[in-house]
């Protein structure tokens, strides 16, 4: 008899977990259903960067998870047959305002490169060099090019993984489900029992686990991005990403689309309305590097809700007293880098029937869920 598996949440963790549950379950001993209602999902609103190596963050667990998460994309792209419209390794350019800080960062990059093959290579670029690589900019900054850096379209990523999951007999159910006090799920079919459940509901996890009397220490954070149309012979999807210090990332995509963002609004809660303040701030940030950008080039403002923990670190594992309910969350702004690896780990734990040793990536789950 097949074991019934539920995945709650179709964002970056849930979609990756659902795909790998189908991919790894070669004997088809599992019956997998993913439940998701799409509301406010951070992944689908995001376009992001996979380039964690020169981050200012000094959390060793986070860096280990992010570093291995960036490397994991090579396997994921192959396993899920992801196209360049989803994930593209075009390199990232990281900047620092102070030239001395930039030199120090380059020395750090050279050291990390020795034991981080995913970085591929690094180069110190003058502002003129950056201008050659991003010729549509009118005021390019000096920076460090990391050849292994990549960009990803969150919506296309999730859609591609769920499409592949369905081909591997994973059912996608577009609805919000709730626990009852006994641990069963209340669905459109009534109360249903599952052998194992993966919870990946992001900023909504507190509400997901409330019926089971757990307190989840996560908070919502509103993030907004803008999409602009760039009509220039110097523009193209092959261009690297610009990651300016203390400013908004600038991400060139195909079809003349430029993405700028994202905001980090701690008081935005679950509000999904775009704001003129965020739109104006993002455009101003981008105009510091391309003075030709205008308000009428903005096609849309995208809005999503991230989940943050008090120590800004992701978590994953199983409920303290229930190994059959696994979960991952608290991704914050690094979700596109860390989320897929977490989803993979959780799927493997279900398929292989045993939990991994994850203490080098995350604190005990009891630090975040009580």
mmCIF file of C-alpha atoms in Angstrom, residues 1-8 21 25 28-33 35 179 182-185 191-199 318-319 321-326 346 349-351 353-355:
data_model
loop_
_atom_site.group_PDB
_atom_site.id
_atom_site.type_symbol
_atom_site.label_atom_id
_atom_site.label_comp_id
_atom_site.label_asym_id
_atom_site.label_seq_id
_atom_site.Cartn_x
_atom_site.Cartn_y
_atom_site.Cartn_z
ATOM 1 C CA UNK A 1 0.000 0.000 0.000
ATOM 2 C CA UNK A 2 1.245 3.476 -0.857
ATOM 3 C CA UNK A 3 2.111 5.852 1.958
ATOM 4 C CA UNK A 4 0.225 9.127 1.801
ATOM 5 C CA UNK A 5 2.430 12.228 1.839
ATOM 6 C CA UNK A 6 1.227 15.832 2.025
ATOM 7 C CA UNK A 7 3.258 18.913 1.206
ATOM 8 C CA UNK A 8 1.658 22.126 2.473
ATOM 9 C CA UNK A 21 9.440 13.176 -3.736
ATOM 10 C CA UNK A 25 10.398 7.596 -5.364
ATOM 11 C CA UNK A 28 6.086 4.677 -6.625
ATOM 12 C CA UNK A 29 5.494 3.652 -3.029
ATOM 13 C CA UNK A 30 4.328 7.167 -2.166
ATOM 14 C CA UNK A 31 1.120 8.998 -2.961
ATOM 15 C CA UNK A 32 2.056 12.693 -2.838
ATOM 16 C CA UNK A 33 -0.292 15.690 -2.756
ATOM 17 C CA UNK A 35 -1.608 21.832 -1.221
ATOM 18 C CA UNK A 179 -4.833 20.995 10.821
ATOM 19 C CA UNK A 182 -5.613 15.461 16.137
ATOM 20 C CA UNK A 183 -3.087 16.218 13.390
ATOM 21 C CA UNK A 184 -5.382 15.405 10.470
ATOM 22 C CA UNK A 185 -5.765 17.859 7.609
ATOM 23 C CA UNK A 191 -10.608 15.362 7.286
ATOM 24 C CA UNK A 192 -7.732 13.389 5.764
ATOM 25 C CA UNK A 193 -4.883 11.431 7.346
ATOM 26 C CA UNK A 194 -1.350 11.344 5.952
ATOM 27 C CA UNK A 195 1.625 9.218 6.926
ATOM 28 C CA UNK A 196 4.020 12.143 6.663
ATOM 29 C CA UNK A 197 3.524 15.866 6.157
ATOM 30 C CA UNK A 198 5.987 18.516 4.999
ATOM 31 C CA UNK A 199 5.047 22.051 6.043
ATOM 32 C CA UNK A 318 10.651 17.855 12.340
ATOM 33 C CA UNK A 319 8.283 18.897 15.092
ATOM 34 C CA UNK A 321 7.563 15.502 19.438
ATOM 35 C CA UNK A 322 6.400 14.283 16.024
ATOM 36 C CA UNK A 323 8.935 12.964 13.472
ATOM 37 C CA UNK A 324 6.144 12.471 10.918
ATOM 38 C CA UNK A 325 5.628 16.225 10.500
ATOM 39 C CA UNK A 326 8.623 17.859 8.852
ATOM 40 C CA UNK A 346 13.128 17.025 3.504
ATOM 41 C CA UNK A 349 14.095 12.181 4.654
ATOM 42 C CA UNK A 350 10.610 11.058 3.598
ATOM 43 C CA UNK A 351 11.731 8.747 0.778
ATOM 44 C CA UNK A 353 12.605 6.893 5.957
ATOM 45 C CA UNK A 354 15.249 8.506 8.133
ATOM 46 C CA UNK A 355 16.125 12.028 9.137
#
